[in-house]
mmCIF file of C-alpha atoms and ligand atoms in Angstrom:
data_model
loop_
_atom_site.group_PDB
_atom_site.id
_atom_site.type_symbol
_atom_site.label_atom_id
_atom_site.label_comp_id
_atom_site.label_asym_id
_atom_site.label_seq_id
_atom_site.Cartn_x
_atom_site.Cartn_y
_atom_site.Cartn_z
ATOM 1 C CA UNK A 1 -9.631 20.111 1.392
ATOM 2 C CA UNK A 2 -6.552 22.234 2.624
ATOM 3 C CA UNK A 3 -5.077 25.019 0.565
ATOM 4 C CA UNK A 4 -2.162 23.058 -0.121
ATOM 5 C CA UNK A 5 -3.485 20.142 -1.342
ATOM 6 C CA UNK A 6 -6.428 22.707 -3.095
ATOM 7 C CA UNK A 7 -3.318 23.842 -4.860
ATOM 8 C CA UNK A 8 -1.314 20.509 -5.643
ATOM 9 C CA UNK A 9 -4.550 19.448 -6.796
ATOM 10 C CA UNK A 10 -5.023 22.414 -9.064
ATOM 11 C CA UNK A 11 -1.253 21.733 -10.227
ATOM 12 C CA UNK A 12 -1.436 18.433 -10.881
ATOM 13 C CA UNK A 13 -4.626 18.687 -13.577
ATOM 14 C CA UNK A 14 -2.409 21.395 -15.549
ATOM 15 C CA UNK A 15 0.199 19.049 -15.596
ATOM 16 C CA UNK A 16 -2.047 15.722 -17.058
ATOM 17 C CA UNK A 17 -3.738 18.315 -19.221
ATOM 18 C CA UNK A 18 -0.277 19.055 -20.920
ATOM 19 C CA UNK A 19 0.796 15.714 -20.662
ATOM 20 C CA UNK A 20 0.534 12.806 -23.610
ATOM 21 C CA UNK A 21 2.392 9.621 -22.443
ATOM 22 C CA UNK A 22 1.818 9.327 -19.143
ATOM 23 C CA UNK A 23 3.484 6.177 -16.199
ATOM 24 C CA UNK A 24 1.597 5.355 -13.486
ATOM 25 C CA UNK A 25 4.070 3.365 -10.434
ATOM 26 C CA UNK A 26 3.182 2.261 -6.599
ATOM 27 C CA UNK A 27 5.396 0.908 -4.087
ATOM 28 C CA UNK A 28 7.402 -2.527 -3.738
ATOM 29 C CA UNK A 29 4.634 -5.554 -3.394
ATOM 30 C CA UNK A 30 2.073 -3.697 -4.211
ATOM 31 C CA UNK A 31 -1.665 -3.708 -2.591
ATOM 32 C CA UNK A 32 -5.298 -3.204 -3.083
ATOM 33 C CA UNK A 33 -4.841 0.440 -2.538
ATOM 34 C CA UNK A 34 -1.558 1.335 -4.542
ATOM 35 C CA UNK A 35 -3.025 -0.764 -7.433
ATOM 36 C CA UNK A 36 -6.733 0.416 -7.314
ATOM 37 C CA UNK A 37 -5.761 4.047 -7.478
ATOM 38 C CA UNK A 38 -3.792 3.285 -10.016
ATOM 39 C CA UNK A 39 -6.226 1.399 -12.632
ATOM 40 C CA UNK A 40 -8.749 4.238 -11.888
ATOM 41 C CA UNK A 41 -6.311 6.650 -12.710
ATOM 42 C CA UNK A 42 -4.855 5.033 -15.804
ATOM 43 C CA UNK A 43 -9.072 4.610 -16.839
ATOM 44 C CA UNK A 44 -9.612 8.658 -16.571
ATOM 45 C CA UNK A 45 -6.744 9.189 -18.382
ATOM 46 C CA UNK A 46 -7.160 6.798 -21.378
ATOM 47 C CA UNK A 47 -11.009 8.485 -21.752
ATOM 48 C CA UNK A 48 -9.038 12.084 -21.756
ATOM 49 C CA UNK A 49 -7.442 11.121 -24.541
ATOM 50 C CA UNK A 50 -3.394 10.146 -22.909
ATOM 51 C CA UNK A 51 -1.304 6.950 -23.535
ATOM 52 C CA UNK A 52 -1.172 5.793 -19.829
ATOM 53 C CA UNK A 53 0.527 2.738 -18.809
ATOM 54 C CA UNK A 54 1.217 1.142 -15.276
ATOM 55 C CA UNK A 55 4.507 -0.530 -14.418
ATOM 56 C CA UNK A 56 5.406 -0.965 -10.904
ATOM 57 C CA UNK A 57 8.229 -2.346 -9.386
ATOM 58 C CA UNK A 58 6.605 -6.507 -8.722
ATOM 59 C CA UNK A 59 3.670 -7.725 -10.297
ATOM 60 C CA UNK A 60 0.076 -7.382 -8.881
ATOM 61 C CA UNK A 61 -0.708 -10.167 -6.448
ATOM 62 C CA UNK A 62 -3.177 -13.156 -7.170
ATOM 63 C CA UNK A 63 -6.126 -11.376 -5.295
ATOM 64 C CA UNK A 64 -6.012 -8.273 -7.619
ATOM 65 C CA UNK A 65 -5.424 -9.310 -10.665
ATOM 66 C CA UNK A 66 -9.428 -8.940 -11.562
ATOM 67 C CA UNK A 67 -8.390 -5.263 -11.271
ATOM 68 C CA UNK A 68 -6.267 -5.622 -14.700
ATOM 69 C CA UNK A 69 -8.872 -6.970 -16.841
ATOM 70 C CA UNK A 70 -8.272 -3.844 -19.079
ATOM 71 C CA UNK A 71 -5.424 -2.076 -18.181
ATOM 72 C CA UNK A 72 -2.461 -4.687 -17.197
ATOM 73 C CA UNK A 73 0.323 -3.442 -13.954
ATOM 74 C CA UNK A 74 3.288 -5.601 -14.644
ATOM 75 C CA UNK A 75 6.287 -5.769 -12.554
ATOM 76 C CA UNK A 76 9.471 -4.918 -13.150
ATOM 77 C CA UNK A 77 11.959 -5.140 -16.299
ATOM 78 C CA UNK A 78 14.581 -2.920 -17.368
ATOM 79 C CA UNK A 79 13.452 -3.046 -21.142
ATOM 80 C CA UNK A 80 9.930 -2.293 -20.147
ATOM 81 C CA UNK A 81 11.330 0.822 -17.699
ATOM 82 C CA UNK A 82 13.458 1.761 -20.363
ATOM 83 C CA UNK A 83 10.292 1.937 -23.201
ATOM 84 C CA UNK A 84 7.574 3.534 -20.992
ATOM 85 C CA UNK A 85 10.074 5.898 -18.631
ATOM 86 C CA UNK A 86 12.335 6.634 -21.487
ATOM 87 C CA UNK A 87 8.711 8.550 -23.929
ATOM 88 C CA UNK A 88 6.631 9.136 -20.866
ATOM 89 C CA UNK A 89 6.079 13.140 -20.287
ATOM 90 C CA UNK A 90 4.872 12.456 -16.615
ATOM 91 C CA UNK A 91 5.135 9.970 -13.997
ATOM 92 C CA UNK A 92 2.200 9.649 -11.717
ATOM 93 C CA UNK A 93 3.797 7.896 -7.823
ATOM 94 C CA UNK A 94 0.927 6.435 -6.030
ATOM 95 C CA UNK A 95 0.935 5.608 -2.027
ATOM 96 C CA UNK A 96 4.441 6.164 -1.364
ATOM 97 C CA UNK A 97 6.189 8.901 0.238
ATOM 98 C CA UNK A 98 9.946 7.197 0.020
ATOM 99 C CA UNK A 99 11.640 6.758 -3.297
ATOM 100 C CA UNK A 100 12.932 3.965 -1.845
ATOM 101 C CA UNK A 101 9.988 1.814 -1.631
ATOM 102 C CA UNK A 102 10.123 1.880 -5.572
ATOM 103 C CA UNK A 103 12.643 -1.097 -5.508
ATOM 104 C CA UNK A 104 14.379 -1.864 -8.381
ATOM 105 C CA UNK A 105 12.536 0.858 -10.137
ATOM 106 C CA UNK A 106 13.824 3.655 -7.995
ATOM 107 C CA UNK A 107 17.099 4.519 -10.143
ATOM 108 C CA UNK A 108 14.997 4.685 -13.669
ATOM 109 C CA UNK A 109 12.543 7.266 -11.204
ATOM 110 C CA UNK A 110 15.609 9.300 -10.487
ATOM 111 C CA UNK A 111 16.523 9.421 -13.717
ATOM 112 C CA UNK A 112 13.256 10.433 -15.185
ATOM 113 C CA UNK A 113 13.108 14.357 -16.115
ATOM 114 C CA UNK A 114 9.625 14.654 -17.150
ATOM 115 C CA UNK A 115 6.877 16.198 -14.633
ATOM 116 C CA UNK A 116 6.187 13.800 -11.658
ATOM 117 C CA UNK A 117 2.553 14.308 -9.573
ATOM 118 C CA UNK A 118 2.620 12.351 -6.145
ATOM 119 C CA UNK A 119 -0.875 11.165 -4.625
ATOM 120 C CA UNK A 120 -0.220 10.075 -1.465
ATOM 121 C CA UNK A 121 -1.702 9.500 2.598
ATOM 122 C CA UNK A 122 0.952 8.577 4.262
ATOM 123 C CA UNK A 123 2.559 11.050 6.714
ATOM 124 C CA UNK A 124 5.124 12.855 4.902
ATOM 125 C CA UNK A 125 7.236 14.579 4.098
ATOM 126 C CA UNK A 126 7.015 13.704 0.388
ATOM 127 C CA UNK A 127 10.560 12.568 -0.740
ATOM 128 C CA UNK A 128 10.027 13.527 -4.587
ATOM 129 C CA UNK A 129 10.652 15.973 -6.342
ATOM 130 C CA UNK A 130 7.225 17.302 -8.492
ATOM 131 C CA UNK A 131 3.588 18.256 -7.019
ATOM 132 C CA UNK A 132 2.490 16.465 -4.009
ATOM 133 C CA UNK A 133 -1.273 15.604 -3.349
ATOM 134 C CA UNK A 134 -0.951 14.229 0.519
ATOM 135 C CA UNK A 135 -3.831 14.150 2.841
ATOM 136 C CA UNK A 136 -2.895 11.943 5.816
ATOM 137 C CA UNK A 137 -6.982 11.627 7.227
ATOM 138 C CA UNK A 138 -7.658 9.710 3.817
ATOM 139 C CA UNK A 139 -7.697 6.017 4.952
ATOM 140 C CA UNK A 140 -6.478 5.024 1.112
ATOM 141 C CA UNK A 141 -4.728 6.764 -1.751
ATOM 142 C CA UNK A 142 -8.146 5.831 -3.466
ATOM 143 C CA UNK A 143 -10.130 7.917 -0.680
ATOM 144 C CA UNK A 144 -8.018 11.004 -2.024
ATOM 145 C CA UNK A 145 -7.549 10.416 -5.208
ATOM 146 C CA UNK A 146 -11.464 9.941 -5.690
ATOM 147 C CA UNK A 147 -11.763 13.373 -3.845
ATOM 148 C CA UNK A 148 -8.734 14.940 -6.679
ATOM 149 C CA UNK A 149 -10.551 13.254 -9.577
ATOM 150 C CA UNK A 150 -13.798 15.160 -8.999
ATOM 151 C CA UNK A 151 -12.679 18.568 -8.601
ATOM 152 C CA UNK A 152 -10.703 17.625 -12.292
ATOM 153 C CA UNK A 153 -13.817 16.726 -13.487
ATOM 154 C CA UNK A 154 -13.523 13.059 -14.234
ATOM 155 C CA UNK A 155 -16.339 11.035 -14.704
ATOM 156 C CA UNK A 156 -16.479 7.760 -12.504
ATOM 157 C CA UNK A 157 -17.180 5.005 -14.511
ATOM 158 C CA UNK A 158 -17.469 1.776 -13.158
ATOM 159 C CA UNK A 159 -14.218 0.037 -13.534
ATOM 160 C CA UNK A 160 -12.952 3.185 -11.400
ATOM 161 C CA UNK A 161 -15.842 2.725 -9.080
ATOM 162 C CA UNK A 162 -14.355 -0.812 -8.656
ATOM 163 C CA UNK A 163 -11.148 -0.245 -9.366
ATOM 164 C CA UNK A 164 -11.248 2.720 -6.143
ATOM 165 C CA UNK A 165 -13.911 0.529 -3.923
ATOM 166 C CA UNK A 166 -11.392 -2.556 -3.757
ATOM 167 C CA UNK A 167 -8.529 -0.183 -2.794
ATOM 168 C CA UNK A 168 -10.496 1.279 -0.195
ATOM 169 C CA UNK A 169 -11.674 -2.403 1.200
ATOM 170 C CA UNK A 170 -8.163 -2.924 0.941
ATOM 171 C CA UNK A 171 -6.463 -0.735 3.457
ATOM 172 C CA UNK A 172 -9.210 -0.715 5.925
ATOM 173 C CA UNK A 173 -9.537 -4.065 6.278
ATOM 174 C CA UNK A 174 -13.077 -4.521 5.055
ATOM 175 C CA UNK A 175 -13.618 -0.747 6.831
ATOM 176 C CA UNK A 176 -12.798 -2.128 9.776
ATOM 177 C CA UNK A 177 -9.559 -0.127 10.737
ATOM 178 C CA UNK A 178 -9.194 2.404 12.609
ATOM 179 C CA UNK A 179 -8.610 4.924 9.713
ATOM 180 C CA UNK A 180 -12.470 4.156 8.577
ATOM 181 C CA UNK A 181 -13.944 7.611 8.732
ATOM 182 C CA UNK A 182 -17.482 8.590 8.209
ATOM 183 C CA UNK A 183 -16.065 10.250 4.951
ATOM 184 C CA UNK A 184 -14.707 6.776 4.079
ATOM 185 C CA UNK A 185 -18.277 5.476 3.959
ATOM 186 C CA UNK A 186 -19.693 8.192 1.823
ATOM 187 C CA UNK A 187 -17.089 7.579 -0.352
ATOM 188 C CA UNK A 188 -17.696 3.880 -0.667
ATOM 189 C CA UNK A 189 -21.623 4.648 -0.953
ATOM 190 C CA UNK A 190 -20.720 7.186 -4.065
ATOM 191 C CA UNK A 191 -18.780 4.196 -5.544
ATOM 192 C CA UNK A 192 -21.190 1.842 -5.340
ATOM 193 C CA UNK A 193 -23.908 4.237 -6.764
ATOM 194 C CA UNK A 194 -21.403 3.939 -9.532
ATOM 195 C CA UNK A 195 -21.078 0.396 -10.352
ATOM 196 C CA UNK A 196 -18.959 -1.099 -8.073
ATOM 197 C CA UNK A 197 -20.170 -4.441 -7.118
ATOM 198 C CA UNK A 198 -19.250 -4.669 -2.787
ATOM 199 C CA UNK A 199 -19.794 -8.532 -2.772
ATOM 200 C CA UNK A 200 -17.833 -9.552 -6.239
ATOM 201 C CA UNK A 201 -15.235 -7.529 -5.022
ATOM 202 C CA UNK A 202 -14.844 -8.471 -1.421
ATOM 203 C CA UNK A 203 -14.731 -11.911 -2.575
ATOM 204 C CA UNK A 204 -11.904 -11.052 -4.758
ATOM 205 C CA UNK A 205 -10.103 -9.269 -2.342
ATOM 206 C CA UNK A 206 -10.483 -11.153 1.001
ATOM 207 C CA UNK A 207 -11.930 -14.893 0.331
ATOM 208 C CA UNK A 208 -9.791 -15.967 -2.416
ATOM 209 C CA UNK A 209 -7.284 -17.877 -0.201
ATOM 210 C CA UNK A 210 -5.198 -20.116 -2.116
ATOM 211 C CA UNK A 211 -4.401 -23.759 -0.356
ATOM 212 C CA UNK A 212 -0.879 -23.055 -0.526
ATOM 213 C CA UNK A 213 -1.864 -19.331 1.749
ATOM 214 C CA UNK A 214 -3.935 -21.976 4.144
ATOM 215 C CA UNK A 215 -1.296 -24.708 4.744
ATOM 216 C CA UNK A 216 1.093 -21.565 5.583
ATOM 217 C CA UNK A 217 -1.082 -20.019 7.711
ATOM 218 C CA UNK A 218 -1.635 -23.079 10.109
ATOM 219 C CA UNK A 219 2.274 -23.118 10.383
ATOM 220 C CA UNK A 220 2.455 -19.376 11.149
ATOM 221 C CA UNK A 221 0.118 -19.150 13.520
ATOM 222 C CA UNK A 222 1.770 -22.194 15.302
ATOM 223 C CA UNK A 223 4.900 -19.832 16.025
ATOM 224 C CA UNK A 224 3.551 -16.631 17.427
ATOM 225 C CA UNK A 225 4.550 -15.338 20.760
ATOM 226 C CA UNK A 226 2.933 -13.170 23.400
ATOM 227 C CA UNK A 227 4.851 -10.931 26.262
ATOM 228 C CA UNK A 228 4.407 -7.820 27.858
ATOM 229 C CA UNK A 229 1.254 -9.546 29.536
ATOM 230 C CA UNK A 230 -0.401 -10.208 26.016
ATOM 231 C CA UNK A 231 0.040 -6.200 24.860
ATOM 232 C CA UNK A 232 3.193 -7.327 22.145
ATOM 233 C CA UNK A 233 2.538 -10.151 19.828
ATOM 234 C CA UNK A 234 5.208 -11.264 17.124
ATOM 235 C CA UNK A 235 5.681 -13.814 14.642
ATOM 236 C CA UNK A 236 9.751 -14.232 12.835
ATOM 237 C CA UNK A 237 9.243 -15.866 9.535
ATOM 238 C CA UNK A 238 12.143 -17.927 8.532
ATOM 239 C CA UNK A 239 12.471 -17.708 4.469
ATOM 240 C CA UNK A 240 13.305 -21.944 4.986
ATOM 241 C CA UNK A 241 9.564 -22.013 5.910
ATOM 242 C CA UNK A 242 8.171 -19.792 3.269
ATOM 243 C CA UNK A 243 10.182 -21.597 0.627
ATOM 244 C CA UNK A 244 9.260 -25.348 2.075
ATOM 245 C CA UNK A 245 5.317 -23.922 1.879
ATOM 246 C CA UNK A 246 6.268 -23.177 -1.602
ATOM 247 C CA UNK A 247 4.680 -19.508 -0.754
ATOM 248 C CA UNK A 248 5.017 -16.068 -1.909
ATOM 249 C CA UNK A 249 5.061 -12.588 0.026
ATOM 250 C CA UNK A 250 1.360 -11.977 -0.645
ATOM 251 C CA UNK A 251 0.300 -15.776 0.922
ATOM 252 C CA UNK A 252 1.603 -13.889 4.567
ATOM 253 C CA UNK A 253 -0.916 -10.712 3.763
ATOM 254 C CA UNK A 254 -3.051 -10.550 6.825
ATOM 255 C CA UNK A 255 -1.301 -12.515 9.161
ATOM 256 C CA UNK A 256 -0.148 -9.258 11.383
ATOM 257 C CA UNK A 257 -3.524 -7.443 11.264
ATOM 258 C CA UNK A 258 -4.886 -11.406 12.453
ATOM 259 C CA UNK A 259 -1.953 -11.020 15.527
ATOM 260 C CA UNK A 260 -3.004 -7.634 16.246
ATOM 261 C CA UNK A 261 -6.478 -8.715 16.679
ATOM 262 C CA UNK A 262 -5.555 -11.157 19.365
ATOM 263 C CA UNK A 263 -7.528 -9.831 22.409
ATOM 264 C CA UNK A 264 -5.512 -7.583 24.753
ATOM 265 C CA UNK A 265 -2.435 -7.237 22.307
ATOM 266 C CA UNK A 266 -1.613 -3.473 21.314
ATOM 267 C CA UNK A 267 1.254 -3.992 19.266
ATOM 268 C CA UNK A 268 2.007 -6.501 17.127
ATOM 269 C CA UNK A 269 4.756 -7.533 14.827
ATOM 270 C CA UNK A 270 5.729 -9.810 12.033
ATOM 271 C CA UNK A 271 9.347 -10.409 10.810
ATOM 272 C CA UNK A 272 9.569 -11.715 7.577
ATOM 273 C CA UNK A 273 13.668 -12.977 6.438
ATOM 274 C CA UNK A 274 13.532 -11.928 2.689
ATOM 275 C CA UNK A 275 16.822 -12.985 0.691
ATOM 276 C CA UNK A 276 20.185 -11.510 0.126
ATOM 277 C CA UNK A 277 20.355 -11.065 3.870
ATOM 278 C CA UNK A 278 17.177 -8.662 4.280
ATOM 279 C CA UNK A 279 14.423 -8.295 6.567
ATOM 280 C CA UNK A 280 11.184 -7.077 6.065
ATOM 281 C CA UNK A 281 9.135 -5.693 9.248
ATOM 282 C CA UNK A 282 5.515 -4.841 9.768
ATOM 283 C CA UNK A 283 4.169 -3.079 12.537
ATOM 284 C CA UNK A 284 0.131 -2.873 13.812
ATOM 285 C CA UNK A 285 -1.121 -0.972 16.707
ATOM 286 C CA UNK A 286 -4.428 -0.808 18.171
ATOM 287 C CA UNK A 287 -5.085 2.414 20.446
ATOM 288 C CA UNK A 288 -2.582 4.582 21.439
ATOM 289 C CA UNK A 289 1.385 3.206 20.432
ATOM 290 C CA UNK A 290 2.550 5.198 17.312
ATOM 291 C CA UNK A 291 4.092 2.608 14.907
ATOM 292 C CA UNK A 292 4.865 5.157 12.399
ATOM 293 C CA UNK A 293 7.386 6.424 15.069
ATOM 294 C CA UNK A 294 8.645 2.689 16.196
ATOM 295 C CA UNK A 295 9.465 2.288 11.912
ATOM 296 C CA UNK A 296 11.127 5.147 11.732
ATOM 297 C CA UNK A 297 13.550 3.591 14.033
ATOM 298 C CA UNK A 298 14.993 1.380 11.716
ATOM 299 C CA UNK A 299 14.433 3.241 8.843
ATOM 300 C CA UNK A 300 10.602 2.810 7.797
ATOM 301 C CA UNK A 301 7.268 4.569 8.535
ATOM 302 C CA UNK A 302 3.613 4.554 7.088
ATOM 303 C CA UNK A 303 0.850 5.183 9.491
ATOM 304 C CA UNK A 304 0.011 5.640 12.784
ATOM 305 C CA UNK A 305 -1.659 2.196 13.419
ATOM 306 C CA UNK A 306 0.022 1.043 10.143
ATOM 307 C CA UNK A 307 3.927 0.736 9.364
ATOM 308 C CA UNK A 308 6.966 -0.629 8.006
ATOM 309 C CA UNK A 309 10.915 -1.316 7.455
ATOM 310 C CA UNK A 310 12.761 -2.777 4.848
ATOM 311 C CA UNK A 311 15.825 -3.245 7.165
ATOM 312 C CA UNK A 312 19.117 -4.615 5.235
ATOM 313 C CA UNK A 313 20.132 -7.077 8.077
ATOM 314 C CA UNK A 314 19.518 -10.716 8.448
ATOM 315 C CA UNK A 315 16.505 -11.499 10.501
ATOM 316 C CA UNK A 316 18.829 -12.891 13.314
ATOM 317 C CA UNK A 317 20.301 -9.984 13.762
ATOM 318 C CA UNK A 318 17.261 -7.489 14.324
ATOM 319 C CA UNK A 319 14.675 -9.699 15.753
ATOM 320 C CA UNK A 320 15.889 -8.544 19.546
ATOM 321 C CA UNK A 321 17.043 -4.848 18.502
ATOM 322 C CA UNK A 322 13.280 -4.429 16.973
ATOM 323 C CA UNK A 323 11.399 -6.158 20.098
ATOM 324 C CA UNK A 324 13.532 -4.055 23.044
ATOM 325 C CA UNK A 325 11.812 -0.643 20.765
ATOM 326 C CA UNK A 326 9.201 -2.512 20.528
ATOM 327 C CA UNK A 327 8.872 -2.871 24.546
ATOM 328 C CA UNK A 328 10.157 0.669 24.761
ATOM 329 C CA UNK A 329 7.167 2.214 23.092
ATOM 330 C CA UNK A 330 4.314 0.212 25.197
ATOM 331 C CA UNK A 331 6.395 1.497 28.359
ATOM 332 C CA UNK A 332 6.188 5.154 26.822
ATOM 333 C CA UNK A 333 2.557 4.366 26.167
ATOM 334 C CA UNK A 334 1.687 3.267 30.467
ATOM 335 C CA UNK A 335 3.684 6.782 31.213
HETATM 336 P P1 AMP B 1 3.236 -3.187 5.412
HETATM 337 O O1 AMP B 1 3.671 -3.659 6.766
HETATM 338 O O2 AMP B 1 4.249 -3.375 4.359
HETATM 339 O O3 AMP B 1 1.885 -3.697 5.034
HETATM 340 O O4 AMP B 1 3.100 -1.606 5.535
HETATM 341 C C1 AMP B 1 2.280 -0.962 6.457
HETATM 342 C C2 AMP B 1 2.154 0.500 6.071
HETATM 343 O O5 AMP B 1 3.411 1.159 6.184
HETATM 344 C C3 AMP B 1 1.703 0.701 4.637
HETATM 345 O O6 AMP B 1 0.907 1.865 4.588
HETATM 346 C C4 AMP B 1 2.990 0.900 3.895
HETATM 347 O O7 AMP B 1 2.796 1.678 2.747
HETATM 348 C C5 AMP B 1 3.870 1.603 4.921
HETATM 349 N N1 AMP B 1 5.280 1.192 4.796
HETATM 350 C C6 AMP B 1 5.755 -0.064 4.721
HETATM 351 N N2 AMP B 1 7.108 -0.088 4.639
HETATM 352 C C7 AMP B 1 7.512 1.200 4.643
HETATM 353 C C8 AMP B 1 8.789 1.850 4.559
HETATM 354 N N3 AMP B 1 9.943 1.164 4.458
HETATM 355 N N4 AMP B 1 8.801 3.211 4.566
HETATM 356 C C9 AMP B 1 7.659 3.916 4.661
HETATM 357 N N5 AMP B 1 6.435 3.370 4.738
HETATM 358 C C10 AMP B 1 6.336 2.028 4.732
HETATM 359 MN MN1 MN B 2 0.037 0.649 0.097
HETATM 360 MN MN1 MN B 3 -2.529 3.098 1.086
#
C-alpha cells in the first residue's frame, strides 16, 4: 500500500469512527463492482454500530439483486435523497472518480456538507472534495476496499465475502481481464475461505440471461462491423431497437467485452442512443491502445483496457467523430 493511500486509509476510519448516519452511492447504472463494495461496506458498518443506507442514482440490475437480500440499493428519488442526504454525517462514493457519473444524484452530492470518503480504482484525479482511497492496480473497488477494511479491522463475514467476491467476478470478467492480478486471486481465495459461495454466485452474476437479453442479443450481434483489417469492431444501438426488444440498459451488458473478443480485433466499441438526444459510449481494448485516453476525448475515461462517455449528442451525430479517434489511436498504436 502507498503512503497516500496508507494515509487516506488511516483518514477515512477516523472519519466512520465519528460518524453515525452514514450514505453509501456508486455511479449511474450501477455494476457488480460499485454495488458489491457497497453492500460489504454498508454490512461492516451496521455491525460497528452506524445507520448506513445505500441509495444510488438507478436501481441495481436484475443480476444483482441477490446482493440486497439484507441491505436494499434503490435508485433514485428526490424524497429519498432528501431523507438519507439531508441526516447523513458522511457520504461514502464508491467506483467513481467524476461527480458527474452520479446522475441525477450529483446536485444533492454537491450540496451535501457532511464528511465524504471516496474508494475508488479508476485513474484519477479524484473530482471530490473529502479523503480519497484510489489505487489504480486494484482490478475492482472491492479488491481495495477488501485491502482498506482489514487494516480498519473489520471482520469479513460472509455476506461481505459474497457481497466483495461477486464485485470482483464482476469487473474481471470471471478473472479473465486483463486487470486479473495474482493479488486478485489471493483476494478471491481469502473470500471464499470466508463464505462466499464461487458457483451460486457466478450463476447469479453471469448465467442469469433473461429471454428478453437473448432475443436482443441475436439482433445485436447481427449489426456489428469490422474495419481496420478486423483490429476496430463496433456496434451503434438504435434506442428504436432497444425499445421494440422491450430491453433495458443492463440486457446490452457484455455485448462490447463479446466484440472485443472477436479474434484479431484490438479495439472495440459499442454506441448505445439513450434518450433526450444522448449517447452513451463504451470502449474495450485488448493489448496496447489506451481507451482511457480515446474517452477522454469526448469527455469520459475509466481504465486502460476499460472506458467510457456519456456524450450529450445524438448518436448520429458522433458515431463518425468517435470512429476517425477511434482509427487515430490504432494508427498511434502501429507507430
Ligand atoms: P462502461 O463502458 O460504462 O462499462 O465503462 C467502462 C469503464 O469506464 C468503467 O470502469 C466505468 O466506471 C468507466 N466509465 C464509464 N463512463 C465513464 C465516464 N463518463 N467517465 C469516467 N469513467 C467512465
Ligand atoms: Mn463500475
Ligand atoms: Mn470498478
Amino acid at each position: 500500500m502507498s503512503g497516500d493511500l496508507r494515509r487516506a486509509s488511516r483518514a477515512a476510519l477516523d472519519l466512520f469512527r465519528r460518524a453515525e448516519r452514514v450514505v453509501i452511492t456508486t455511479h449511474v447504472q450501477p455494476d457488480g463492482d460499485g454495488l458489491g463494495s457497497e453492500v460489504a461496506l454498508a454490512h461492516w458498518l451496521r455491525r460497528e454500530g452506524k445507520t448506513a443506507n445505500i441509495l444510488n442514482p438507478h436501481p441495481a440490475p436484475r443480476r444483482f439483486r441477490f446482493l440486497e437480500k439484507d441491505i436494499p440499493a434503490p435508485g433514485f428519488d428526490p424524497e429519498a435523497a432528501e431523507r438519507l442526504l439531508g441526516t447523513a454525517d458522511l457520504l461514502a462514493v464508491l467506483d467513481i472518480s467524476v461527480p458527474a457519473r452520479l446522475g441525477g444524484l450529483e446536485p444533492w452530492v454537491r450540496n451535501f456538507t457532511g464528511d465524504v470518503v471516496v474508494v475508488d480504482h479508476h485513474l484519477g484525479p479524484s473530482g471530490f472534495e473529502g479523503v480519497d482511497c484510489r489505487d489504480t492496480s486494484a482490478a475492482a473497488t472491492a479488491e481495495l476496499l477488501h485491502e482498506l477494511l482489514a487494516g480498519w479491522g473489520a471482520e469479513i463475514v460472509p455476506e461481505m465475502a459474497t457481497a466483495l467476491y461477486a464485485a470482483i467476478a464482476y469487473d474481471t470478467g470471471g478473472f479473465r481481464y486483463s486487470n486479473t492480478t495474482a493479488r486478485t486471486h489471493r483476494v478471491a481465495a481469502d473470500l471464499i475461505e470466508r463464505g462466499a459461495d464461487v458457483h451460486e454466485i457466478n450463476r447469479q452474476v453471469f448465467e442469469s440471461v433473461s429471454p428478453t437479453r437473448a432475443r436482443l442479443l441475436s439482433r445485436v450481434f447481427g449489426e456489428f462491423h469490422l474495419e481496420e483489417e478486423g483490429r476496430l469492431a463496433w456496434i451503434a444501438l438504435s434506442g428504436d431497437l432497444m425499445e421494440e426488444a422491450g430491453a433495458e440498459p443492463e440486457d446490452v451488458e457484455g455485448v462490447v467485452e463479446t466484440l472485443r473478443s472477436l479474434e484479431h480485433v484490438e479495439l472495440a466499441i459499442l454506441f448505445k442512443e439513450l434518450d433526450r438526444g444522448a449517447t452513451k459510449v463504451s470502449f474495450r481494448s485488448a493489448g496496447e491502445v489506451d481507451v482511457n485516453r480515446l474517452a477522454g476525448r469526448f469527455g469520459g475515461g475509466g481504465h486502460k483496457n476499460a472506458a467510457g462517455a456519456l456524450i450529450k449528442q445524438p448518436m448520429g451525430a458522433v458515431v463518425e467523430e468517435v470512429l476517425a479517434a477511434a482509427r487515430e489511436s490504432l494508427v498511434q498504436q502501429v507507430g
